C-alpha positions in Angstrom: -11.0 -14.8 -0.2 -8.7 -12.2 -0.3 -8.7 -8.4 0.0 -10.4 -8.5 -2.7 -13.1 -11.0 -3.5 -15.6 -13.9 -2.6 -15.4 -15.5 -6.7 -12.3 -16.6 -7.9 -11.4 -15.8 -11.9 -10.7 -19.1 -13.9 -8.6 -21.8 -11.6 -5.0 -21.6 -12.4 -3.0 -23.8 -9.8 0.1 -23.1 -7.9 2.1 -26.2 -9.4 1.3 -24.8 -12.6 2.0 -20.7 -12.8 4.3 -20.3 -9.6 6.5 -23.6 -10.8 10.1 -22.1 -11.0 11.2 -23.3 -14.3 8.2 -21.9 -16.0 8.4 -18.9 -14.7 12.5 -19.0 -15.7 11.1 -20.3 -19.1 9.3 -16.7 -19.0 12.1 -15.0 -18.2 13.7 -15.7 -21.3 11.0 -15.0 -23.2 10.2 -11.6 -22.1 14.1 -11.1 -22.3 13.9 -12.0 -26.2 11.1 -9.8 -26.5 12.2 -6.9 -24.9 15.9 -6.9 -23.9 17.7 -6.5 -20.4 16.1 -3.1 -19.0 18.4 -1.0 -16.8 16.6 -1.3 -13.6 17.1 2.2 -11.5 18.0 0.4 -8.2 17.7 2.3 -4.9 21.1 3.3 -3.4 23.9 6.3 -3.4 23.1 9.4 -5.2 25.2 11.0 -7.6 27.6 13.9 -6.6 27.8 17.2 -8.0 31.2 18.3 -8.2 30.3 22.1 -7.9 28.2 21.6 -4.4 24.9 23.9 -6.1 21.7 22.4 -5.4 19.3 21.3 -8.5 16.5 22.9 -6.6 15.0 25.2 -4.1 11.5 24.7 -2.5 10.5 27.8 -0.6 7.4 28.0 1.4 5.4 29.4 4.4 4.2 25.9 5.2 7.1 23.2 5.2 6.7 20.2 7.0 9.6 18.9 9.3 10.1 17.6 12.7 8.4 20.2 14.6 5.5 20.6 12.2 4.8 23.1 9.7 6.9 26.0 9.3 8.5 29.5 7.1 11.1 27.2 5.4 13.4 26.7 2.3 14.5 22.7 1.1 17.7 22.7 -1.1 18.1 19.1 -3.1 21.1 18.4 -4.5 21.9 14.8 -6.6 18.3 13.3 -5.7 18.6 13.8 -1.8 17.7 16.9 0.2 20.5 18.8 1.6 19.6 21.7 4.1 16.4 23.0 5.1 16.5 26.6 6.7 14.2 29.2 8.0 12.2 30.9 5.1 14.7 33.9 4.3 17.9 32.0 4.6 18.9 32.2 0.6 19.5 29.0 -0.5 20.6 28.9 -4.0 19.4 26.8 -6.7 19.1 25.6 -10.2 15.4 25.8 -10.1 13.3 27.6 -7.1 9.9 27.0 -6.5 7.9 29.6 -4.6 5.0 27.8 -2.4 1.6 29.8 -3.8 0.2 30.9 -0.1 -2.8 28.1 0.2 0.1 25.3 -0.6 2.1 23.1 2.0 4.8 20.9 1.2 5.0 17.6 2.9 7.3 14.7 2.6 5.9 12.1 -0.3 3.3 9.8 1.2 4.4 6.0 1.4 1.1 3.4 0.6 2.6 0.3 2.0 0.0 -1.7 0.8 -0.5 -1.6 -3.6 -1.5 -4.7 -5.9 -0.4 -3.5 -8.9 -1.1 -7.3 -10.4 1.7 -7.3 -13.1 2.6 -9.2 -14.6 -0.1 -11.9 -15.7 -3.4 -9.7 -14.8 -2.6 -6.4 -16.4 -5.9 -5.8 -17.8 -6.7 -5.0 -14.1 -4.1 -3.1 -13.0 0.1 -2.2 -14.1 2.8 -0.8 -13.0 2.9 2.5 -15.2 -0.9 2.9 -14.9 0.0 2.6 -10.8 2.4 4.5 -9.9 0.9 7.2 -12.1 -2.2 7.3 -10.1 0.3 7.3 -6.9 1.9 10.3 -8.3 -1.4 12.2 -8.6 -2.0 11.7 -4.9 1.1 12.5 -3.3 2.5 8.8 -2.7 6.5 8.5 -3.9 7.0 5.0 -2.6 4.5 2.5 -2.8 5.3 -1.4 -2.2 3.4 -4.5 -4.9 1.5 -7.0 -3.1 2.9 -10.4 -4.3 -0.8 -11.9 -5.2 -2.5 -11.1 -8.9 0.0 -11.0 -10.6 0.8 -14.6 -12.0 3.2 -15.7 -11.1 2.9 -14.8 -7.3 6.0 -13.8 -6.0 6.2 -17.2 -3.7 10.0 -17.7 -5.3 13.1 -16.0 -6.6 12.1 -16.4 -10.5 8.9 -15.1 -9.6 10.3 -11.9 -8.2 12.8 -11.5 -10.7 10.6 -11.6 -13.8 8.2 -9.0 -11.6 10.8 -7.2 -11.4 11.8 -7.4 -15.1 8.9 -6.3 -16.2 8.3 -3.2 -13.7 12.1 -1.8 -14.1 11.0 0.5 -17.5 7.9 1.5 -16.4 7.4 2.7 -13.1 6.8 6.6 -12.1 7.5 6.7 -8.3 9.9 4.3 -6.3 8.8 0.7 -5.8 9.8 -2.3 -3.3 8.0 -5.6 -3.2 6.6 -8.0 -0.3 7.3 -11.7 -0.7 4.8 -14.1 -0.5 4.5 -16.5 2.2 2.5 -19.8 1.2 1.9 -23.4 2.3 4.8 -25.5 1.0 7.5 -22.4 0.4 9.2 -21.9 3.6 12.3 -23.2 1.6 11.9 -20.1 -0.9 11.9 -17.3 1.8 15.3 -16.8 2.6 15.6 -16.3 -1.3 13.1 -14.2 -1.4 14.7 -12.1 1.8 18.2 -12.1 0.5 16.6 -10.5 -2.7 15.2 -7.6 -0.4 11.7 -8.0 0.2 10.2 -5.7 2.8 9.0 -8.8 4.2 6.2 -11.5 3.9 2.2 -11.8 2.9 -0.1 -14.7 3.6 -3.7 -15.1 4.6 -5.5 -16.7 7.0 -8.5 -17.2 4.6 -9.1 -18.6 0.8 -6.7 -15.5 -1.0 -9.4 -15.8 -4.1 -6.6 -17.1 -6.9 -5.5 -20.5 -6.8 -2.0 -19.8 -7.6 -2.1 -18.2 -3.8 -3.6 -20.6 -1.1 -3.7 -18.8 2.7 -2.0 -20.8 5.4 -3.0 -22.4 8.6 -2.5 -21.5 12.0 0.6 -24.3 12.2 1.6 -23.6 9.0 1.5 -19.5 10.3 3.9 -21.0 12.9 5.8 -22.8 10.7 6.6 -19.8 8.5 6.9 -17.1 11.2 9.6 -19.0 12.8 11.8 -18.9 9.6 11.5 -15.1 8.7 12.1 -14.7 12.5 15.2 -16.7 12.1 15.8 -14.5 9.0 15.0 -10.9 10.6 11.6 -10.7 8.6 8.4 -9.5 8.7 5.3 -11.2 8.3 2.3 -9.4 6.9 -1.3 -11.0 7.0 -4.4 -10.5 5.9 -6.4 -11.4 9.1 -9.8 -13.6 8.5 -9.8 -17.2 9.9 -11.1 -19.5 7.2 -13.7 -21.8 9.5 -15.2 -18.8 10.6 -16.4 -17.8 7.4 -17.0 -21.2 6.0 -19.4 -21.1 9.3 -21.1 -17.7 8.1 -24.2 -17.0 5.9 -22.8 -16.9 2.5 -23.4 -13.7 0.9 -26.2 -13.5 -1.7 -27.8 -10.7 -3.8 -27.3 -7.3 -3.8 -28.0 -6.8 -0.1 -24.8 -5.5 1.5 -26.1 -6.7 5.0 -25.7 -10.3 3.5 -22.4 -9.4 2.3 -21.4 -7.9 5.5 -22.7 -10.8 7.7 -20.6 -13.0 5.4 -17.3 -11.6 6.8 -17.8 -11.3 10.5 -15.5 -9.3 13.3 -15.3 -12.8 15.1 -13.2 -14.0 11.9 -11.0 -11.1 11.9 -11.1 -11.1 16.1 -9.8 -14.9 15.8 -6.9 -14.7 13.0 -6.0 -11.2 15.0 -5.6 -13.3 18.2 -3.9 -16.6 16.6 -1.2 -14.4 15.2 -1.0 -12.3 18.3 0.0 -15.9 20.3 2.1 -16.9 17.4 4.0 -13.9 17.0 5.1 -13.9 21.0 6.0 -17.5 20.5 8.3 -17.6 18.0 9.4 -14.3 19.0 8.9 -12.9 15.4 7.3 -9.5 13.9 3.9 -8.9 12.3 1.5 -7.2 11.1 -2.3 -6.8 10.5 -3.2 -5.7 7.1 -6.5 -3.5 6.7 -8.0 -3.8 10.3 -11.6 -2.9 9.7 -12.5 -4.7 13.3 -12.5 -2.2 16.1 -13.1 -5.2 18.5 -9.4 -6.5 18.0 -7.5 -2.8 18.9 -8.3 -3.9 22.9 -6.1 -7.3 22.4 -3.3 -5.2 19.7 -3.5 -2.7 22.8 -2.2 -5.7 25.1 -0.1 -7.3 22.9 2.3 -4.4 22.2 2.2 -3.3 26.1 3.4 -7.1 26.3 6.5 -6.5 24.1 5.0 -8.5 21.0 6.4 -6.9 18.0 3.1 -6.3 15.9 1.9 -3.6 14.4 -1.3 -2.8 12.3 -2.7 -0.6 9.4 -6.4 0.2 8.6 -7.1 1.9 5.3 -9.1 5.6 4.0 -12.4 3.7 3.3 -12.7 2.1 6.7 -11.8 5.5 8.0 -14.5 7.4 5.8 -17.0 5.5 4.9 -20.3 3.3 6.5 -21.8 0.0 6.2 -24.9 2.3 7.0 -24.6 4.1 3.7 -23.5 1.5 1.2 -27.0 1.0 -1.2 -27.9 -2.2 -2.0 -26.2 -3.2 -5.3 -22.8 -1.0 -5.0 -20.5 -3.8 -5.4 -18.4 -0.4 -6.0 -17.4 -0.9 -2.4 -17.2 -4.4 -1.7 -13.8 -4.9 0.1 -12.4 -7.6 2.2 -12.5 -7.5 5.4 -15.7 -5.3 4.7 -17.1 -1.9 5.4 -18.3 -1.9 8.7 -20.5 0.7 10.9 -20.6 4.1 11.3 -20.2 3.5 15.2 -17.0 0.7 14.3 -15.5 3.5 12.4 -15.1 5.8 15.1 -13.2 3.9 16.7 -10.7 3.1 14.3 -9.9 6.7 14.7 -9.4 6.4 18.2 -7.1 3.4 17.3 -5.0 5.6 15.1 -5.0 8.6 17.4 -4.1 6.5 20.4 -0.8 4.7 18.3 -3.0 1.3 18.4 -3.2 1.3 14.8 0.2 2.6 13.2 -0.4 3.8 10.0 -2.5 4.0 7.3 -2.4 2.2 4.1 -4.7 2.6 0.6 -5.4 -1.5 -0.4 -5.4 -0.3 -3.9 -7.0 -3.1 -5.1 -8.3 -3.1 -8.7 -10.0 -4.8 -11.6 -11.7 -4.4 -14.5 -15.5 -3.5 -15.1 -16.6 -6.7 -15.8 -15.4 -8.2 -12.7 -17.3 -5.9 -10.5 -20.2 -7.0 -11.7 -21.3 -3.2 -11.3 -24.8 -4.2 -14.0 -25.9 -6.7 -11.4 -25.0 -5.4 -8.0 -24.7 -8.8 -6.8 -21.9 -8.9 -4.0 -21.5 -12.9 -3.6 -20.1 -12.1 -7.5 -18.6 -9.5 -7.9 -14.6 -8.9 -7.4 -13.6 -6.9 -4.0 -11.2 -4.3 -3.9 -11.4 -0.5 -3.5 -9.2 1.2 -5.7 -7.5 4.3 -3.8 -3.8 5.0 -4.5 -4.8 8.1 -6.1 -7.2 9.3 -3.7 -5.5 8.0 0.1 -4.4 12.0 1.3 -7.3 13.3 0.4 -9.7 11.0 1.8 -8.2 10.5 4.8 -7.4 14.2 5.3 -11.0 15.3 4.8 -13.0 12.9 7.7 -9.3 13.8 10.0 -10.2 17.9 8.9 -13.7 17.0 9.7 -12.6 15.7 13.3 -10.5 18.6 14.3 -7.1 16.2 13.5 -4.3 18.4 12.4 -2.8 17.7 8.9 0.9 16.3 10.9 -1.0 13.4 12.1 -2.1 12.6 8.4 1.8 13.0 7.3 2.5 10.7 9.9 0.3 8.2 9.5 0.6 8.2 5.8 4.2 8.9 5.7 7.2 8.8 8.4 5.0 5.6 10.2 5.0 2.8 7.1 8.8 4.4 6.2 10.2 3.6 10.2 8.1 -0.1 9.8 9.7 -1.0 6.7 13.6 0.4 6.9 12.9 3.2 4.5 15.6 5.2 6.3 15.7 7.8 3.6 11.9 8.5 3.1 8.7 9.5 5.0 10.5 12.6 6.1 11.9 16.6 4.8 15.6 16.3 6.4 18.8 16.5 5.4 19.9 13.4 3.9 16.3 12.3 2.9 15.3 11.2 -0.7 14.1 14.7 -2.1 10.5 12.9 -2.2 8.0 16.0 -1.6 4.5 16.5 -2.4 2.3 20.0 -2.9 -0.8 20.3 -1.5 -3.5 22.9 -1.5 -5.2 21.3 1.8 -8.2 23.5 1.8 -9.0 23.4 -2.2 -11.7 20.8 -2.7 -12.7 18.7 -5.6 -15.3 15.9 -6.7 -13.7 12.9 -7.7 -14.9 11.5 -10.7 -14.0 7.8 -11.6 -13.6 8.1 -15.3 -10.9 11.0 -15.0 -8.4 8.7 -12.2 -5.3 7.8 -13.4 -5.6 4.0 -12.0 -6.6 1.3 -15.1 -9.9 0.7 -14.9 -13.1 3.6 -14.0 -14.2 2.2 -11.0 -14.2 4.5 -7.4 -16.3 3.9 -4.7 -15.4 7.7 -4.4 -17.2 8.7 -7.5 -19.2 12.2 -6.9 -17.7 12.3 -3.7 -16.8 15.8 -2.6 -12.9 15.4 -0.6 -10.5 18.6 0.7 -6.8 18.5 -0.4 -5.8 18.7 -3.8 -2.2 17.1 -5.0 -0.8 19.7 -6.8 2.9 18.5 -8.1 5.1 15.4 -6.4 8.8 15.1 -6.9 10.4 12.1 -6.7 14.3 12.4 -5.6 14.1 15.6 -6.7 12.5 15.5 -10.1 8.7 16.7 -11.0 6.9 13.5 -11.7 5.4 14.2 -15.2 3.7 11.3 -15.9 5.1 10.7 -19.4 8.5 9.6 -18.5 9.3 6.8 -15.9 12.1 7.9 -13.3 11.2 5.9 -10.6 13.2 2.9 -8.5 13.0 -0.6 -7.8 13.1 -0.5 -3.8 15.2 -3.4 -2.1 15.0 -3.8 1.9 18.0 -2.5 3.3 19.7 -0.6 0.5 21.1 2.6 1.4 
């Protein structure tokens, strides 16, 4: 089971995809295929020898440190270099004037993105991505390491995903490692080639080629990346607890939602809780949809334990209460739960329990969603949201009377500070010249078809959201969707 399903697609075993020399084997195919693409790695801008900045940004509402404000953002070689009072002059290749219902905030960072390239592409890739990201704001996003075949479990595997995502990619990307039983000897690999850090589950993943770990083996794996300085990311659902569940059946989402139970996220939450203070590690909980876990996450960081958690926009908008029957649309895992469970999530994100706020863009095709059907013990999981994360979440936070700076933190500055992305989540000098327009009072109705992830599938569609993406820059330049100008992200670079 993974964060997206409850049916696995046709069994394809870890010896087999994930062995090293096949995957080298691969390598050298796509290499004669396709040539050596010049990966755009992260690191130093260029320098302009006269000093003029490329562009000027000019607007009555700037985000910065103190909120929104009259302001003006020179960037200058992909980075910004002064922001000043609105009136100041800065001088520019290119000036943008701010239309008066626009703000400019710092590019959103989604933490949390299966972009399941290479090896499942019909579901989702990396141009078809990080265009959707563009569309909502997000400059950075970071690839899960499941779905895409091979997983990123070794150092072939993440350089053939890299490979393949180097010509392609619209907005910056980094890359999690994976963390599976039998691989603790390909982790320091995997963190010398600058992961952000390390994914495993605590319950069946849903592919083969990605078996979840055991509480020992948990142990076993935090103890290395603490040795190593890493993260560990987990998708929190203990495996006995939902082997001892009703299995889901039909088109009932009750069934489906009794099938994954708070008491299995409550347990995998605790287990790494006591296994992250005693190996002295860091971690954190991927898409917390349980509110009943933010009272011992509350503990654990007044305690010193170095975890952290994210929850994502359709636990934050959307109801177990008004999911129909037969909208496998918005089957997800951990699941959609109540309208009264969702409340509290916001008081675990407005309290700093839960630290930020990550999409779970999890797609696939049609046909796996078994949308004809309805049938949720079938069909694949995953809500597809890159596109849509700002919006979403800054409608139900407009709705509660939360000010639009607790979105950009939440959705920016929190998931840059978690993962060492020292130059993004922020307008500042020095900053990557990441920046986002919004109109955050123009509304819209999403419809599916007209998204820019792969496949038309939204659990959003006809939904009416506040906060329109008008243009995103990444290090300065207009993201145009036609040409790819994004980077490939490593932990640590400068």
């Amino acid at each position: 089971m993974t964060d997206e399903t409850t049916s696995a697609p046709p069994r394809r075993g870890i010896a087999d995809v994930n062995d090293p020399e096949r995957v080298r084997a691969q390598i050298r195919e796509y290499l004669a295929e396709h040539g050596q693409a010049a990966a755009r790695e992260d690191g130093p801008a260029g320098r302009r020898e006269d000093g003029t900045a490329d562009l000027v940004v000019r607007g009555r509402r700037v985000h910065g440190p103190d909120g929104f404000a009259s302001r003006e953002v020179a960037v200058r070689d992909g980075r910004i270099v002064a922001v000043e009072p609105l009136g100041a002059g800065l001088v520019g290749d290119t000036v943008i004037e701010l239309a008066d219902d626009e703000v400019l905030l710092p590019g959103l960072v989604d933490a949390h993105v299966h972009v399941n390239e290479p090896g499942r592409t019909e579901w989702e890739g990396f141009a078809s991505a990080t265009r959707a990201a563009a569309a909502g704001g997000v400059t950075t996003i970071v690839d899960m390491p499941l779905n895409s075949i091979p997983s990123t479990v070794n150092r072939p595997a993440l350089e053939y995903k890299r490979l393949v995502a180097a010509p392609q990619v619209f907005v910056d990307v980094g890359f999690w490692g994976g963390a599976v039983p039998g691989n603790v000897p390909d982790l320091a690999d995997l963190h010398e080639d600058g992961v952000f850090g390390f994914k495993c589950f605590l319950s069946g993943s849903g592919v083969d080629e990605f078996p979840h770990l055991e509480a020992d083996e948990l142990e076993e794996h935090l103890t290395e990346l603490t040795r190593l300085g890493a993260m560990m990311i987990v998708h929190a659902e203990d495996d006995r607890s939902i082997g001892r569940a009703p299995a889901a059946a039909g088109a009932g989402y009750g069934s489906f939602l009794a099938s994954r139970p708070r008491g299995a996220e409550n347990l995998a939450i605790a287990q790494l809780v006591e296994r992250t203070r005693w190996t002295g590690g860091r971690s954190h909980v991927l898409h917390l949809s349980s509110s009943d876990a933010l009272p011992m996450l509350r503990s654990a960081k007044a305690d010193g334990v170095d975890i952290t958690a994210e929850t994502c926009p359709h636990y934050l908008a959307l109801s177990a209460e008004e999911v129909a029957d037969g909208a496998t649309t918005h089957k997800c895992c951990p699941p959609i739960r109540e309208e009264s469970n969702r409340e509290l999530l916001w008081e675990g994100l407005l309290d700093g329990t839960i630290d930020y706020v990550a999409s779970d863009h999890s797609p696939s095709t049609v046909e796996l969603k078994d949308l004809e059907r309805g049938d949720f013990a079938v069909a694949w999981g995953g809500i597809s949201s890159v596109q849509l994360g700002l919006p979403i979440v800054w409608t139900e936070a407009r709705r509660r009377g939360i000010a639009l700076e607790r979105v950009v933190e939440w959705m920016s500055s929190r998931p840059a500070d978690r993962l060492g992305l020292v130059r993004k989540g922020r307008i500042a000098p020095g900053q990557d010249a990441d920046l986002a327009v919004l109109a955050p009072d123009e509304e819209f109705v999403v419809v599916a078809k007209e998204l820019r992830h792969r496949n038309p599938i939204s659990a959003y569609d006809g939904k009416e959201l506040a906060g329109q993406v008008r243009r995103t820059f990444v290090r300065g330049t207009e993201v145009d969707a036609e040409t790819p100008r994004g980077r490939l992200l490593r932990r640590g670079a400068d």
